[in-house]
mmCIF file of C-alpha atoms in Angstrom:
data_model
loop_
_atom_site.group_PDB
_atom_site.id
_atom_site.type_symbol
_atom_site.label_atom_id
_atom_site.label_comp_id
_atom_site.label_asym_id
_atom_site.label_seq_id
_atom_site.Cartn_x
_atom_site.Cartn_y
_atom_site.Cartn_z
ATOM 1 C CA UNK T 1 0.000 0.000 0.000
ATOM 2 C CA UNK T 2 2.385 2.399 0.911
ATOM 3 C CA UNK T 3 4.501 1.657 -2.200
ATOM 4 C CA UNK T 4 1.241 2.435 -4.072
ATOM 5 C CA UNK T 5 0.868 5.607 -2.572
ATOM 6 C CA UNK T 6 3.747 6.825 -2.982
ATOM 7 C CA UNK T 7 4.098 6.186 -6.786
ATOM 8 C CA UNK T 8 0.843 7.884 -6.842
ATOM 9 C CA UNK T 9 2.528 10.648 -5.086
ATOM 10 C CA UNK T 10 5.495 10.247 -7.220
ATOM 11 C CA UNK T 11 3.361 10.778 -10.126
ATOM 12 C CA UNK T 12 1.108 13.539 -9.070
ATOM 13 C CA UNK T 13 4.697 15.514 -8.677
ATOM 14 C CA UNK T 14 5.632 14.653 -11.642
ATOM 15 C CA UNK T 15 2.279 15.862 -13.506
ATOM 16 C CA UNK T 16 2.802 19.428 -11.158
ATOM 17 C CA UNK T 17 6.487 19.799 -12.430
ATOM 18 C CA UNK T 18 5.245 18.945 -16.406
ATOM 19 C CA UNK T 19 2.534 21.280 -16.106
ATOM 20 C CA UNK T 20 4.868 24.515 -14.785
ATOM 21 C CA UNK T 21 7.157 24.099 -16.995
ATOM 22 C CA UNK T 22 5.064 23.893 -19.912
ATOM 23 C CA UNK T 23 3.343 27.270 -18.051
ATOM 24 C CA UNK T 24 6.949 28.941 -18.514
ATOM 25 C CA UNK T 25 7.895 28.139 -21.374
ATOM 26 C CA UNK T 26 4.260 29.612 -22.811
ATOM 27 C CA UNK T 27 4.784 33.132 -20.623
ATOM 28 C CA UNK T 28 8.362 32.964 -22.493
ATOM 29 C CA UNK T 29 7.296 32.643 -25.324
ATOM 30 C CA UNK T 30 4.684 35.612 -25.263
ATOM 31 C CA UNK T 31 7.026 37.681 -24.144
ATOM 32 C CA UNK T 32 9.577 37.213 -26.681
ATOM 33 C CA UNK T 33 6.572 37.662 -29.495
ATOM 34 C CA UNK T 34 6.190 41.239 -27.762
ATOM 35 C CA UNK T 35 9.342 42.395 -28.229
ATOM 36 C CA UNK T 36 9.878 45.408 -31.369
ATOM 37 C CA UNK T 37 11.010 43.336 -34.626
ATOM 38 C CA UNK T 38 14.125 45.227 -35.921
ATOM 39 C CA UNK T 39 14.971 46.690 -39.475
ATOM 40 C CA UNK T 40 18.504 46.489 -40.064
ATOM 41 C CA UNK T 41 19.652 48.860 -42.322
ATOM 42 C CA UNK T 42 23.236 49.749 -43.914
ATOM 43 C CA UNK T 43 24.995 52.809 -45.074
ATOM 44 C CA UNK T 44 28.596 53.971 -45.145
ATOM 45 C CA UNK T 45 28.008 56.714 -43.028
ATOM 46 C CA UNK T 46 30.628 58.909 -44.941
ATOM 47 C CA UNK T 47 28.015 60.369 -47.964
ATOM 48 C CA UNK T 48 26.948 63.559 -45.852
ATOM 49 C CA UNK T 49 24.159 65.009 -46.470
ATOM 50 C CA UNK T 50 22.584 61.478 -47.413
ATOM 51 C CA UNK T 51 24.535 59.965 -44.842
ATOM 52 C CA UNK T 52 27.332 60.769 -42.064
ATOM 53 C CA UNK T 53 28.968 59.430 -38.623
ATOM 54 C CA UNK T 54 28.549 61.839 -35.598
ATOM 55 C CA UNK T 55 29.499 61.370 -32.100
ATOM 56 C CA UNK T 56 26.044 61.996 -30.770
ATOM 57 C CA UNK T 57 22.072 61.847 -31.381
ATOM 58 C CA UNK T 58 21.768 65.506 -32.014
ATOM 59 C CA UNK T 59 19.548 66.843 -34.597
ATOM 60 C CA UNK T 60 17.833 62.425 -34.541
ATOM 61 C CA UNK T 61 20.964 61.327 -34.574
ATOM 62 C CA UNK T 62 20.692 56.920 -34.683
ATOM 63 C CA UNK T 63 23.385 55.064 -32.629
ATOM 64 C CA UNK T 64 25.690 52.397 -34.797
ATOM 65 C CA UNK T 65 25.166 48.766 -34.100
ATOM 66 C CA UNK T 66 28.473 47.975 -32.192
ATOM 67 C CA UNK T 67 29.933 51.277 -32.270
ATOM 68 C CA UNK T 68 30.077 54.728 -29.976
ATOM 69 C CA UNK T 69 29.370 56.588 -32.781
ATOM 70 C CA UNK T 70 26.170 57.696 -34.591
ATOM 71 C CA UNK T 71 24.922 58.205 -37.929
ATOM 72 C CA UNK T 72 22.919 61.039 -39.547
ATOM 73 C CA UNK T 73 20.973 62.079 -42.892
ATOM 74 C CA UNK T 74 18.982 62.336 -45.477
ATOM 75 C CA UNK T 75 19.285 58.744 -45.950
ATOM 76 C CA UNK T 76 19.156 57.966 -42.111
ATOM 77 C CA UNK T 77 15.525 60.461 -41.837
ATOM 78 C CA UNK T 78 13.845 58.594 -44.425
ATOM 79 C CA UNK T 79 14.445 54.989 -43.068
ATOM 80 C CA UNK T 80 13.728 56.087 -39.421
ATOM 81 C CA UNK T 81 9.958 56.869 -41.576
ATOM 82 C CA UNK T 82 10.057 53.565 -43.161
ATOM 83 C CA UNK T 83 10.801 51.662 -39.822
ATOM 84 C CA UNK T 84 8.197 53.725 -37.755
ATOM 85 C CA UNK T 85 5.172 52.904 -40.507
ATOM 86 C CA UNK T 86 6.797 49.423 -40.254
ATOM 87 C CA UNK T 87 6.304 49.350 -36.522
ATOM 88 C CA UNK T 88 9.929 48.274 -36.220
ATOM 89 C CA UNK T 89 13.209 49.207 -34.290
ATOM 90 C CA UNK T 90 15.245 50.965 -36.622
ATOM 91 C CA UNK T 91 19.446 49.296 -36.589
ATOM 92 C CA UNK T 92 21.986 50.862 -38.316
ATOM 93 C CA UNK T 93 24.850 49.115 -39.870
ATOM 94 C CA UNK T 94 27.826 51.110 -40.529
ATOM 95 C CA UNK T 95 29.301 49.569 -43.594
ATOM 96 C CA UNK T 96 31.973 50.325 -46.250
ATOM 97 C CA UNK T 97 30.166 50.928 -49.816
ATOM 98 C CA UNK T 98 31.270 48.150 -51.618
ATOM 99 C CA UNK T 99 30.202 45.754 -49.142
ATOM 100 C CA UNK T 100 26.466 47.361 -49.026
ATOM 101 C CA UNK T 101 24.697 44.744 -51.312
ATOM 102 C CA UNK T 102 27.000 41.368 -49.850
ATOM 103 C CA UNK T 103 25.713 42.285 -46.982
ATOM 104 C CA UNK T 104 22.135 42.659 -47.923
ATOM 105 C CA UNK T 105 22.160 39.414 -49.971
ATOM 106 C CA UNK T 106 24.115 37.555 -47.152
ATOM 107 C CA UNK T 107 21.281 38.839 -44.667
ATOM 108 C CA UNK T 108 23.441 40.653 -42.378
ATOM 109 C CA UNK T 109 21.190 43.771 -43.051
ATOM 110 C CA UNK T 110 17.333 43.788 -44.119
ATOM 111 C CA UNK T 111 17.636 46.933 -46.624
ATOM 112 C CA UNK T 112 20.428 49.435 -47.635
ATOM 113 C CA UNK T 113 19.321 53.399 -47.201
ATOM 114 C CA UNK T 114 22.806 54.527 -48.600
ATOM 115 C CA UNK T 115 21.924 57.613 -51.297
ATOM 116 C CA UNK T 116 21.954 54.352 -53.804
ATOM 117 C CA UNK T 117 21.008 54.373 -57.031
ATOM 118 C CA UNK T 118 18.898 51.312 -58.537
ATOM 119 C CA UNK T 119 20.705 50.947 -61.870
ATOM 120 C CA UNK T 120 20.258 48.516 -63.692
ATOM 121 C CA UNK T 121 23.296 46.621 -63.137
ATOM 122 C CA UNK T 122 22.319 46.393 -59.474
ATOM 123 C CA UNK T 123 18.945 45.059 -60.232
ATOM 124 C CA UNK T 124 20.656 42.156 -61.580
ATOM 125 C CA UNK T 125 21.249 41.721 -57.847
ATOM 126 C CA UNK T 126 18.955 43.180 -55.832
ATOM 127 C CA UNK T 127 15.501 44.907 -55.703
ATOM 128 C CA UNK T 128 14.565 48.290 -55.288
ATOM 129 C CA UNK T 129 12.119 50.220 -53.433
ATOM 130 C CA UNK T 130 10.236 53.061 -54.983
ATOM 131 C CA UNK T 131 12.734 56.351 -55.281
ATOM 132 C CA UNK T 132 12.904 58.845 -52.299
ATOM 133 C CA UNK T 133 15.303 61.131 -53.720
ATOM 134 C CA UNK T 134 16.106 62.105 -57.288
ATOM 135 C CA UNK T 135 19.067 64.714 -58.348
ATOM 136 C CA UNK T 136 21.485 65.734 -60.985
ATOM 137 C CA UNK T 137 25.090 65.105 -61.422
ATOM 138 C CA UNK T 138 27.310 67.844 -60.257
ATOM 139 C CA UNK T 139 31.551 68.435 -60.819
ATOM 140 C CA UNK T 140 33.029 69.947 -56.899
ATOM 141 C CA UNK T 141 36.170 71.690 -57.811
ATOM 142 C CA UNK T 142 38.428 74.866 -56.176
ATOM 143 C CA UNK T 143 36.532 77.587 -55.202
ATOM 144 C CA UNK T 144 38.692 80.612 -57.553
ATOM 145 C CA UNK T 145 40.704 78.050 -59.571
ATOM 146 C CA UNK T 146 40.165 77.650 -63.482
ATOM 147 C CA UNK T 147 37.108 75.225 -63.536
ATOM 148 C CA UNK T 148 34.843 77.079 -60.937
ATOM 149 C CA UNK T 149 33.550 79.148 -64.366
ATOM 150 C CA UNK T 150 32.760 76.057 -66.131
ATOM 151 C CA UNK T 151 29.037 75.054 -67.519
ATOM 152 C CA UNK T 152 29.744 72.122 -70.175
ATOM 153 C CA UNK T 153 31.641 68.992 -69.086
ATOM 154 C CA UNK T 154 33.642 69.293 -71.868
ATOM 155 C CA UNK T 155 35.626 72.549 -70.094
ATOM 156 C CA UNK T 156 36.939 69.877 -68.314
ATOM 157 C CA UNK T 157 39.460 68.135 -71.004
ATOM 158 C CA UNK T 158 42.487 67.622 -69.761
ATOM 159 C CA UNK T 159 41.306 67.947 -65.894
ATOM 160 C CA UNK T 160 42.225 64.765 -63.706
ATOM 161 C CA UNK T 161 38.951 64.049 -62.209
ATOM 162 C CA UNK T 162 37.559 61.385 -60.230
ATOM 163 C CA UNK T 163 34.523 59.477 -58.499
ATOM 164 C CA UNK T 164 33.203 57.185 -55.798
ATOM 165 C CA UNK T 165 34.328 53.879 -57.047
ATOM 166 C CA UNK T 166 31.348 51.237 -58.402
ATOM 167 C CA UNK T 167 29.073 54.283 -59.170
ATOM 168 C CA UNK T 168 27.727 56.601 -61.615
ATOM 169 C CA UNK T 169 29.472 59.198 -61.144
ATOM 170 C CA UNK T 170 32.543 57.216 -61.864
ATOM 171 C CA UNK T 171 30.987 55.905 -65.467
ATOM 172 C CA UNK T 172 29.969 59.065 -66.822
ATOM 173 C CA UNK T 173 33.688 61.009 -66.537
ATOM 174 C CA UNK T 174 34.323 58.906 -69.494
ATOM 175 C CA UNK T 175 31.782 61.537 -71.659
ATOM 176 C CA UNK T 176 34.612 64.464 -70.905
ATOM 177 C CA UNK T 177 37.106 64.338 -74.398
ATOM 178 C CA UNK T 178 40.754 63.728 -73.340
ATOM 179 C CA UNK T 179 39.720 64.174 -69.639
ATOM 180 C CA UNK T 180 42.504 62.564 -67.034
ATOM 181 C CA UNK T 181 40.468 60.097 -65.148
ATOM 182 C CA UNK T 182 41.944 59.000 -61.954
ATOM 183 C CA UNK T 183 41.477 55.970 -60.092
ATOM 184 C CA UNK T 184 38.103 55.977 -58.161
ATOM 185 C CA UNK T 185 37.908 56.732 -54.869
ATOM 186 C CA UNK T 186 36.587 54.607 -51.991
ATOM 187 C CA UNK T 187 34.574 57.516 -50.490
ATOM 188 C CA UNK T 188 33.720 61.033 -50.360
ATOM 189 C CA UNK T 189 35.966 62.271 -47.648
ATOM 190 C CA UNK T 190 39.090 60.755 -49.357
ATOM 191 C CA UNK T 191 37.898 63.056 -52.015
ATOM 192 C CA UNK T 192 37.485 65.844 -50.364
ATOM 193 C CA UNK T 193 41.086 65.532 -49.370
ATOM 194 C CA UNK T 194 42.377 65.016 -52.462
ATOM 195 C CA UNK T 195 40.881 68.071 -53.891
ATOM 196 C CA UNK T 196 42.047 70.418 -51.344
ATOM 197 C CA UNK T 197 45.595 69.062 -51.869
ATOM 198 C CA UNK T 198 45.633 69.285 -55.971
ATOM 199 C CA UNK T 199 45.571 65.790 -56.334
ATOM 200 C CA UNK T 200 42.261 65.922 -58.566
ATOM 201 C CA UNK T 201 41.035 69.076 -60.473
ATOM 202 C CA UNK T 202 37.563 67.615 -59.245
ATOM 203 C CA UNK T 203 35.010 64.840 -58.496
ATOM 204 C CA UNK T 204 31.738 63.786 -59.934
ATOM 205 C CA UNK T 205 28.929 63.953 -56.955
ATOM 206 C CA UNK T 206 25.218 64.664 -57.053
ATOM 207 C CA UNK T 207 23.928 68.351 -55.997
ATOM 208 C CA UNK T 208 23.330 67.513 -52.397
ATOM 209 C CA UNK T 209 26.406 66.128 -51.918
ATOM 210 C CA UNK T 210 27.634 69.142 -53.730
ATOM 211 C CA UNK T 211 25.855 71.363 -52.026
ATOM 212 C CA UNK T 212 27.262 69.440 -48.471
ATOM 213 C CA UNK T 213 30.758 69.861 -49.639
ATOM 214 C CA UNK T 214 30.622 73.650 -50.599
ATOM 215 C CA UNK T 215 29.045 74.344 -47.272
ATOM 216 C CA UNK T 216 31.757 72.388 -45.293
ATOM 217 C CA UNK T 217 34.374 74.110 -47.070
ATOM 218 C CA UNK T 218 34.938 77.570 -48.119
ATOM 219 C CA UNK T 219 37.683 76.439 -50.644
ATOM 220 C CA UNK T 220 34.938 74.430 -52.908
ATOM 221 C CA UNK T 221 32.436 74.942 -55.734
ATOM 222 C CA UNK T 222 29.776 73.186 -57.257
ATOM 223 C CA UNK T 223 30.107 73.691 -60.646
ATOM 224 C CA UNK T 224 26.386 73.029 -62.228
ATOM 225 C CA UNK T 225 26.168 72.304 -66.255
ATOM 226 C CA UNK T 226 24.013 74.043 -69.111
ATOM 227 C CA UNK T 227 25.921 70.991 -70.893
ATOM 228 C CA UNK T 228 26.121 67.932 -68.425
ATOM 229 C CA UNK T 229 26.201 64.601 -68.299
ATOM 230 C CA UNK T 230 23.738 62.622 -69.877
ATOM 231 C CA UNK T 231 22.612 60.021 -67.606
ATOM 232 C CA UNK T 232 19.334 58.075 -66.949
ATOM 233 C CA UNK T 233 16.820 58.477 -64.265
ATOM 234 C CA UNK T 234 18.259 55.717 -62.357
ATOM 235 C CA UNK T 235 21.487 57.268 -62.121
ATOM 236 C CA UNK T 236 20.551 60.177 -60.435
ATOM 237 C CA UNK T 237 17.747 58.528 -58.451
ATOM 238 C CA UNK T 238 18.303 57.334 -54.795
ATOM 239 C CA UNK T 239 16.160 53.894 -53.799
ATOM 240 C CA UNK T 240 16.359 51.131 -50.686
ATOM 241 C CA UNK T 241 18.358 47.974 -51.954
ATOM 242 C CA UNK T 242 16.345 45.272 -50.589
ATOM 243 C CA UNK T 243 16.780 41.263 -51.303
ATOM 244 C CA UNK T 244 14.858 39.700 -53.915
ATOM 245 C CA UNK T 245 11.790 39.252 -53.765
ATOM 246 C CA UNK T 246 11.476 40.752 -50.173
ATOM 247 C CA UNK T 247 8.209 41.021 -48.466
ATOM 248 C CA UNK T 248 9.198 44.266 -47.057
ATOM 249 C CA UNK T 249 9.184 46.230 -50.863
ATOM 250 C CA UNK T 250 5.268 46.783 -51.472
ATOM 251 C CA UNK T 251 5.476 47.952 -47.738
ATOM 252 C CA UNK T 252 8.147 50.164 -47.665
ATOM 253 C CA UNK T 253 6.918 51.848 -51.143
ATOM 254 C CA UNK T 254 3.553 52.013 -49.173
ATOM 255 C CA UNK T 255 5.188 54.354 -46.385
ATOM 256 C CA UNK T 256 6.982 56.288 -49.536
ATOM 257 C CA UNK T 257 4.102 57.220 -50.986
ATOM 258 C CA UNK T 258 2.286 59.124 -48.224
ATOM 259 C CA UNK T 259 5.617 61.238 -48.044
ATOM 260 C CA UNK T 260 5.146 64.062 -50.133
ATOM 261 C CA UNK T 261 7.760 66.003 -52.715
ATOM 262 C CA UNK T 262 7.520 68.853 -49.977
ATOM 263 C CA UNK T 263 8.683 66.614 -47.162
ATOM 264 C CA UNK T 264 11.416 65.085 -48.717
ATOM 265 C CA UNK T 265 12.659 68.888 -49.557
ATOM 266 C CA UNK T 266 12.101 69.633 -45.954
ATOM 267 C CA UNK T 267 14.100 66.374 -44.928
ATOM 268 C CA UNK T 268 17.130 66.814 -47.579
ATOM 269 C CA UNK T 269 17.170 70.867 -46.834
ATOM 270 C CA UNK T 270 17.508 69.827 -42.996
ATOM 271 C CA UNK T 271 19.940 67.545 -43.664
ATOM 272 C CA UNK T 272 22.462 69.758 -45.272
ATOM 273 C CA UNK T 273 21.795 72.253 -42.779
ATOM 274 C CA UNK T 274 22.841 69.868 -39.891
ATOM 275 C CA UNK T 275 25.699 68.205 -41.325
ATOM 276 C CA UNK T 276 28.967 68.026 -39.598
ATOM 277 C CA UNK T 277 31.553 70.531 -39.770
ATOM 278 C CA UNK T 278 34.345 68.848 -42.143
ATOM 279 C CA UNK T 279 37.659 67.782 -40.729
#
């Protein structure tokens, strides 16, 4: 009898013990299913006004996954939009520009809000959201020197002039007659430098960038053309990268379209205004 009883016993406990921890594992559950999903985003961080590293969250100001510093925008305003309509934590991946789409299609980021342009070369690749920015191609050059009066591309024969390497603005210096082309240029700061030290005569950027660069320093000039470059409307257009076939697309070109022309002026003029100082 008493053996009986106390399997019984034995086996009660058990049931008790089976029961709780199923109980836990359900309340852990829930509360994992609460937390915010993230959107993962990358950008270079070094493309101001689309994109820039600061050392704080002034003027919305995003902290870097893994890193002290922070990152601001045009680029950064825009996806901190798409992730609120998303109802998602916004992460932002600071990441060098030629490893932007590897790291999309590897899955290390979700999207890539980097002042891209969905050409069609990329679209090979990877998918594109709707554009949120669209602009014209722009020479930066020494404020007094010989090319600040230019206004056809062709004034610049004989000029060395460079780019941001695996872009555009790299492909269409070859339009300039007998131009010097020099070897591209990882980033935009490098050629900054470069300019101010007479390495380059000038660099290919887009007129926000231009306008960025000419603010930031005194000693530069955006040269605009009555004779540019001819380029398409992809080349000059700024778009998320996103994976193929990615769920998130229709949805993120849902939360683009209730932002209006006016906005995005608002957004880009604010984020020119609050760039950082260069160095």
């Amino acid at each position: 009898m008493k053996k009986k009883l106390s399997l019984l016993l034995a086996l009660s406990f058990s049931a008790i013990m089976l029961l709780a921890g199923c109980g836990a594992s359900s309340s852990g559950s829930k509360g994992s299913s609460e937390e915010k999903e993230t959107l993962t985003v990358g950008l270079e961080a070094g493309y101001p006004p689309f994109n820039w590293t600061q050392m704080g969250d002034a003027n919305g100001g995003v902290k870097i996954d893994g890193n002290a510093e922070y990152a601001g925008g045009y680029d950064v305003e825009i996806a901190k939009k798409i992730a609120d309509g998303l109802g998602m934590e916004l992460v932002v991946v600071k990441t060098e520009w030629d490893g932007l789409v590897p790291a999309l299609v590897s899955g290390k980021i979700d999207a890539i809000f980097a002042g891209m342009s969905p050409t069609k070369e990329r679209k090979q690749t990877i998918d594109f959201s709707n554009n949120y920015y669209t602009s014209n191609f722009v020479m930066i050059v020494k404020k007094g020197g010989s090319y600040e009066g230019a206004t056809s591309i062709q004034d610049f024969s004989g000029a060395k002039i460079t780019g941001q390497l695996n872009t555009s603005h790299y492909g269409v210096i070859d339009q300039i007659k007998d131009v010097k082309k020099q070897p591209a240029s990882d980033n935009f700061p490098a050629m900054r430098v470069a300019l101010e030290s007479g390495v380059i005569d000038g660099y290919v950027s887009e007129r926000p960038e231009g306008i960025s660069a000419t603010s930031a320093n005194d000693k530069f000039a955006m040269v605009e053309f009555t004779d540019g470059f001819e380029a398409d409307e992809e080349e000059t257009a700024v778009a998320a990268g996103l994976k193929k076939g990615s769920e998130l697309t229709d949805k993120i070109n849902d939360i683009l379209a209730d932002i209006s022309e006016e906005e995005r002026q608002s957004i880009m003029d604010a984020a020119i205004k609050n760039q950082p100082a260069a160095k």
